[in-house]
Amino acid sequence: MKKAFVGLGGNIGDSCSILGQALKHIEQLSGVFELKVSSFYLTTPVGPILQDHFVNAVCCFDTAYSATDLLTYLQNIEKLLGKVDKPKNAPRIIDLDLLFFDTEVHVTPRLQVPHPRWKERLFVLTPLADLVDELDVPSLDKKELVRVNLPQLLREFPNMHQETVSFLQEKIAI
């Protein structure tokens, strides 16, 4: 079994409901076990496009799937919930981003794990810190693991994008 962390977000429609539906679909996958979900947060968009705030969360679970198989399942859930191709940083119904897959590194055109910008986004760090205090993150050269203390990372976060993250609702029951 591998431990996977998935970021969830959206800002079109009833985002809390859509994220809840995504979580139900993830939980129903036969290779997913022990699903845990962060609280939901209302977050400001990052990027140049003027748009509504997002709802963001992070979930983690044990999985029997490979990283590429899990990515395929996540993309299928996105499509089922109405995701369509969009320009980068555009509003979206749902995004399911594979943030970490155990301590594995994947760098392909289709999959980059650890997610390349996870450390630069409060909308990822804040809900991630609901789930774990520390995380062993592999370096991209696969030679070492770096122990990351999330509360400390949040305290020292430079917030280059002037993000705001507000608590929206407790962890939902699935």
Short mmCIF file of N, CA and C in Angstrom, two decimals, residues 8 18 21 42 92 105-106 122 130 141 157:
data_model
loop_
_atom_site.label_atom_id
_atom_site.label_comp_id
_atom_site.label_asym_id
_atom_site.label_seq_id
_atom_site.Cartn_x
_atom_site.Cartn_y
_atom_site.Cartn_z
N LEU A 8 -7.99 19.05 -3.77
CA LEU A 8 -9.27 19.24 -4.44
C LEU A 8 -9.58 20.73 -4.48
N ILE A 18 -19.75 19.76 -5.01
CA ILE A 18 -18.97 19.08 -6.04
C ILE A 18 -17.75 18.40 -5.43
N GLN A 21 -18.94 15.33 -3.75
CA GLN A 21 -19.19 14.26 -4.71
C GLN A 21 -17.88 13.61 -5.15
N LEU A 42 -12.13 28.47 1.90
CA LEU A 42 -12.41 29.43 0.85
C LEU A 42 -11.11 30.17 0.58
N ARG A 92 -12.77 26.73 -12.78
CA ARG A 92 -12.99 25.31 -13.04
C ARG A 92 -14.03 24.74 -12.10
N VAL A 105 8.79 9.61 -6.83
CA VAL A 105 8.97 10.75 -7.72
C VAL A 105 8.56 10.31 -9.12
N HIS A 106 7.70 11.09 -9.75
CA HIS A 106 7.29 10.85 -11.14
C HIS A 106 7.42 12.17 -11.88
N LEU A 122 -0.78 28.38 -0.48
CA LEU A 122 -1.47 28.28 0.80
C LEU A 122 -2.71 27.40 0.70
N ASP A 130 -4.00 20.13 8.06
CA ASP A 130 -5.08 19.51 8.83
C ASP A 130 -4.86 18.01 8.97
N ASP A 141 15.64 14.53 -7.48
CA ASP A 141 16.70 13.64 -7.97
C ASP A 141 16.59 12.24 -7.34
N PHE A 157 5.69 31.06 5.66
CA PHE A 157 5.26 31.16 4.27
C PHE A 157 5.38 32.61 3.77
#
